[in-house]
Amino acid sequence: MQVYYVYRLTCHHPETVKRYYIGFRSCRGNPVTDPYWSSSKPVKEAIARFGPEAFTKKIIAVYPTKKQALALEVKLHARLDVKNHPLFFNQSNQTSTKFTTSGSPSEATGGGGGARAVLAFVVVDPTTDLWCNHEK
């Protein structure tokens, strides 16, 4: 079954200032076992330099639709302004109609019909790993 998820990478290596990357991905099966890291050039360079063992991947949310996952990524990127945040590898903020690695613009605007997330958490503070449930 195809699922869509939002994830956060954390680099634990002491030599890097950049620590986090928030991204979106689709996969078949369990996102926890998806070996994908990122298409981001800075992340790939950091993995090459420090090794994959310096990184951890946390699944933030899993959704049945692309629209829902992209909506959360848009929300997180806007809230944290990841492209300008000194602790993030992200070089751009995801928007509702621009920049997806899927090759086509998305329409990630709002909730997503009646479908609910399998997991749905929003980061409160990316540096302390505090999370809160964002669905009521």
PDB file of C-alpha atoms in Angstrom:
ATOM      1  CA  MET A   1       0.000   0.000   0.000  1.00  0.00           C
ATOM      2  CA  GLN A   2       1.312   3.450  -0.930  1.00  0.00           C
ATOM      3  CA  VAL A   3       1.689   5.828   2.029  1.00  0.00           C
ATOM      4  CA  TYR A   4       2.972   9.390   2.282  1.00  0.00           C
ATOM      5  CA  TYR A   5       5.040  10.594   5.159  1.00  0.00           C
ATOM      6  CA  VAL A   6       6.801  13.603   6.611  1.00  0.00           C
ATOM      7  CA  TYR A   7      10.104  12.947   8.314  1.00  0.00           C
ATOM      8  CA  ARG A   8      12.907  14.697  10.144  1.00  0.00           C
ATOM      9  CA  LEU A   9      16.573  13.828   9.782  1.00  0.00           C
ATOM     10  CA  THR A  10      18.893  14.718  12.635  1.00  0.00           C
ATOM     11  CA  CYS A  11      22.670  14.868  12.268  1.00  0.00           C
ATOM     12  CA  HIS A  12      24.384  14.010  15.546  1.00  0.00           C
ATOM     13  CA  HIS A  13      27.957  14.654  14.410  1.00  0.00           C
ATOM     14  CA  PRO A  14      29.674  17.268  16.609  1.00  0.00           C
ATOM     15  CA  GLU A  15      31.405  19.010  13.690  1.00  0.00           C
ATOM     16  CA  THR A  16      28.232  20.253  11.994  1.00  0.00           C
ATOM     17  CA  VAL A  17      26.143  23.303  12.838  1.00  0.00           C
ATOM     18  CA  LYS A  18      23.266  22.146  10.630  1.00  0.00           C
ATOM     19  CA  ARG A  19      21.336  19.500  12.481  1.00  0.00           C
ATOM     20  CA  TYR A  20      17.907  18.943  10.931  1.00  0.00           C
ATOM     21  CA  TYR A  21      16.098  18.326   7.670  1.00  0.00           C
ATOM     22  CA  ILE A  22      12.318  18.074   7.305  1.00  0.00           C
ATOM     23  CA  GLY A  23      11.097  16.335   4.176  1.00  0.00           C
ATOM     24  CA  PHE A  24       8.229  14.513   2.491  1.00  0.00           C
ATOM     25  CA  ARG A  25       8.325  11.066   0.908  1.00  0.00           C
ATOM     26  CA  SER A  26       6.084   8.334  -0.421  1.00  0.00           C
ATOM     27  CA  CYS A  27       6.773   4.634  -0.153  1.00  0.00           C
ATOM     28  CA  ARG A  28       5.093   1.275  -0.267  1.00  0.00           C
ATOM     29  CA  GLY A  29       4.969  -0.365   3.125  1.00  0.00           C
ATOM     30  CA  ASN A  30       6.408   0.808   6.407  1.00  0.00           C
ATOM     31  CA  PRO A  31       8.108   4.249   6.338  1.00  0.00           C
ATOM     32  CA  VAL A  32      10.266   3.246   9.302  1.00  0.00           C
ATOM     33  CA  THR A  33      12.056   0.693   7.123  1.00  0.00           C
ATOM     34  CA  ASP A  34      12.284   2.951   4.039  1.00  0.00           C
ATOM     35  CA  PRO A  35      16.032   3.344   3.377  1.00  0.00           C
ATOM     36  CA  TYR A  36      15.587   6.771   1.730  1.00  0.00           C
ATOM     37  CA  TRP A  37      17.357   9.735   3.349  1.00  0.00           C
ATOM     38  CA  SER A  38      16.923  12.804   1.146  1.00  0.00           C
ATOM     39  CA  SER A  39      17.439  14.257  -2.322  1.00  0.00           C
ATOM     40  CA  SER A  40      18.915  17.397  -0.724  1.00  0.00           C
ATOM     41  CA  LYS A  41      22.459  18.107  -1.870  1.00  0.00           C
ATOM     42  CA  PRO A  42      23.596  19.456   1.536  1.00  0.00           C
ATOM     43  CA  VAL A  43      22.200  16.364   3.270  1.00  0.00           C
ATOM     44  CA  LYS A  44      23.878  14.037   0.763  1.00  0.00           C
ATOM     45  CA  GLU A  45      27.175  15.880   1.275  1.00  0.00           C
ATOM     46  CA  ALA A  46      26.849  15.618   5.063  1.00  0.00           C
ATOM     47  CA  ILE A  47      26.077  11.894   4.840  1.00  0.00           C
ATOM     48  CA  ALA A  48      29.115  11.411   2.588  1.00  0.00           C
ATOM     49  CA  ARG A  49      31.315  13.378   5.011  1.00  0.00           C
ATOM     50  CA  PHE A  50      30.076  12.091   8.379  1.00  0.00           C
ATOM     51  CA  GLY A  51      28.541   8.743   7.371  1.00  0.00           C
ATOM     52  CA  PRO A  52      24.958   7.542   7.681  1.00  0.00           C
ATOM     53  CA  GLU A  53      25.615   6.457  11.262  1.00  0.00           C
ATOM     54  CA  ALA A  54      25.742  10.159  12.219  1.00  0.00           C
ATOM     55  CA  PHE A  55      22.069  10.541  11.207  1.00  0.00           C
ATOM     56  CA  THR A  56      18.751   9.404  12.578  1.00  0.00           C
ATOM     57  CA  LYS A  57      15.404   9.532  10.821  1.00  0.00           C
ATOM     58  CA  LYS A  58      12.175  10.203  12.721  1.00  0.00           C
ATOM     59  CA  ILE A  59       8.804   9.720  11.069  1.00  0.00           C
ATOM     60  CA  ILE A  60       6.676  12.726  12.013  1.00  0.00           C
ATOM     61  CA  ALA A  61       3.437  11.700  10.308  1.00  0.00           C
ATOM     62  CA  VAL A  62       2.087   9.065   7.928  1.00  0.00           C
ATOM     63  CA  TYR A  63      -0.902   9.783   5.701  1.00  0.00           C
ATOM     64  CA  PRO A  64      -2.945   7.913   3.098  1.00  0.00           C
ATOM     65  CA  THR A  65      -2.804  10.882   0.678  1.00  0.00           C
ATOM     66  CA  LYS A  66      -0.042  13.005  -0.804  1.00  0.00           C
ATOM     67  CA  LYS A  67      -2.121  16.132  -0.246  1.00  0.00           C
ATOM     68  CA  GLN A  68      -2.236  15.590   3.520  1.00  0.00           C
ATOM     69  CA  ALA A  69       1.494  14.901   3.839  1.00  0.00           C
ATOM     70  CA  LEU A  70       2.433  17.919   1.751  1.00  0.00           C
ATOM     71  CA  ALA A  71       0.064  20.082   3.789  1.00  0.00           C
ATOM     72  CA  LEU A  72       1.916  19.131   6.965  1.00  0.00           C
ATOM     73  CA  GLU A  73       5.307  19.698   5.335  1.00  0.00           C
ATOM     74  CA  VAL A  74       4.134  23.153   4.183  1.00  0.00           C
ATOM     75  CA  LYS A  75       2.925  23.907   7.715  1.00  0.00           C
ATOM     76  CA  LEU A  76       6.167  22.811   9.378  1.00  0.00           C
ATOM     77  CA  HIS A  77       8.379  24.615   6.863  1.00  0.00           C
ATOM     78  CA  ALA A  78       6.399  27.831   7.328  1.00  0.00           C
ATOM     79  CA  ARG A  79       6.280  27.587  11.108  1.00  0.00           C
ATOM     80  CA  LEU A  80      10.012  26.905  11.416  1.00  0.00           C
ATOM     81  CA  ASP A  81      11.120  28.839   8.297  1.00  0.00           C
ATOM     82  CA  VAL A  82      13.541  26.003   7.576  1.00  0.00           C
ATOM     83  CA  LYS A  83      15.223  27.691   4.606  1.00  0.00           C
ATOM     84  CA  ASN A  84      16.430  30.517   6.867  1.00  0.00           C
ATOM     85  CA  HIS A  85      16.807  28.588  10.114  1.00  0.00           C
ATOM     86  CA  PRO A  86      20.503  28.124  10.977  1.00  0.00           C
ATOM     87  CA  LEU A  87      19.962  24.584  12.295  1.00  0.00           C
ATOM     88  CA  PHE A  88      18.292  23.217   9.153  1.00  0.00           C
ATOM     89  CA  PHE A  89      19.803  21.732   5.989  1.00  0.00           C
ATOM     90  CA  ASN A  90      16.654  22.678   4.023  1.00  0.00           C
ATOM     91  CA  GLN A  91      17.420  25.204   1.277  1.00  0.00           C
ATOM     92  CA  SER A  92      13.805  26.102   0.554  1.00  0.00           C
ATOM     93  CA  ASN A  93      10.440  26.082   2.243  1.00  0.00           C
ATOM     94  CA  GLN A  94       7.853  23.755   0.742  1.00  0.00           C
ATOM     95  CA  THR A  95       4.856  25.686  -0.548  1.00  0.00           C
ATOM     96  CA  SER A  96       1.445  24.544  -1.710  1.00  0.00           C
ATOM     97  CA  THR A  97       2.258  24.822  -5.429  1.00  0.00           C
ATOM     98  CA  LYS A  98       6.039  24.852  -5.718  1.00  0.00           C
ATOM     99  CA  PHE A  99       8.980  22.503  -5.239  1.00  0.00           C
ATOM    100  CA  THR A 100       8.167  18.891  -4.900  1.00  0.00           C
ATOM    101  CA  THR A 101      10.591  16.218  -5.975  1.00  0.00           C
ATOM    102  CA  SER A 102       7.702  14.308  -7.522  1.00  0.00           C
ATOM    103  CA  GLY A 103       8.026  16.331 -10.718  1.00  0.00           C
ATOM    104  CA  SER A 104       4.640  18.005 -10.647  1.00  0.00           C
ATOM    105  CA  PRO A 105       3.152  20.855  -8.648  1.00  0.00           C
ATOM    106  CA  SER A 106       1.074  19.847  -5.687  1.00  0.00           C
ATOM    107  CA  GLU A 107      -2.073  21.244  -4.214  1.00  0.00           C
ATOM    108  CA  ALA A 108      -1.311  20.803  -0.542  1.00  0.00           C
ATOM    109  CA  THR A 109      -3.877  23.173   0.820  1.00  0.00           C
ATOM    110  CA  GLY A 110      -5.470  22.225   4.071  1.00  0.00           C
ATOM    111  CA  GLY A 111      -6.732  19.022   5.543  1.00  0.00           C
ATOM    112  CA  GLY A 112      -7.482  16.325   3.048  1.00  0.00           C
ATOM    113  CA  GLY A 113     -11.112  15.393   3.049  1.00  0.00           C
ATOM    114  CA  GLY A 114     -12.116  13.039   5.783  1.00  0.00           C
ATOM    115  CA  ALA A 115      -9.004  10.865   5.736  1.00  0.00           C
ATOM    116  CA  ARG A 116      -7.065  10.822   8.995  1.00  0.00           C
ATOM    117  CA  ALA A 117      -3.357  10.473   9.621  1.00  0.00           C
ATOM    118  CA  VAL A 118      -2.016   7.201  10.897  1.00  0.00           C
ATOM    119  CA  LEU A 119       0.469   9.242  12.945  1.00  0.00           C
ATOM    120  CA  ALA A 120       0.301  13.009  13.196  1.00  0.00           C
ATOM    121  CA  PHE A 121       2.660  15.045  15.287  1.00  0.00           C
ATOM    122  CA  VAL A 122       3.923  18.593  14.970  1.00  0.00           C
ATOM    123  CA  VAL A 123       7.311  19.646  16.209  1.00  0.00           C
ATOM    124  CA  VAL A 124       7.156  22.144  19.045  1.00  0.00           C
ATOM    125  CA  ASP A 125      10.923  22.666  19.331  1.00  0.00           C
ATOM    126  CA  PRO A 126      13.215  20.851  16.874  1.00  0.00           C
ATOM    127  CA  THR A 127      16.243  21.259  19.150  1.00  0.00           C
ATOM    128  CA  THR A 128      14.685  19.504  22.148  1.00  0.00           C
ATOM    129  CA  ASP A 129      12.561  16.973  20.257  1.00  0.00           C
ATOM    130  CA  LEU A 130       9.318  18.066  21.927  1.00  0.00           C
ATOM    131  CA  TRP A 131       6.250  16.982  19.975  1.00  0.00           C
ATOM    132  CA  CYS A 132       2.526  17.491  20.286  1.00  0.00           C
ATOM    133  CA  ASN A 133      -0.403  15.838  18.573  1.00  0.00           C
ATOM    134  CA  HIS A 134      -1.661  18.273  15.921  1.00  0.00           C
ATOM    135  CA  GLU A 135      -4.977  16.559  15.254  1.00  0.00           C
ATOM    136  CA  LYS A 136      -7.854  17.006  17.658  1.00  0.00           C
TER     137      LYS A 136
END
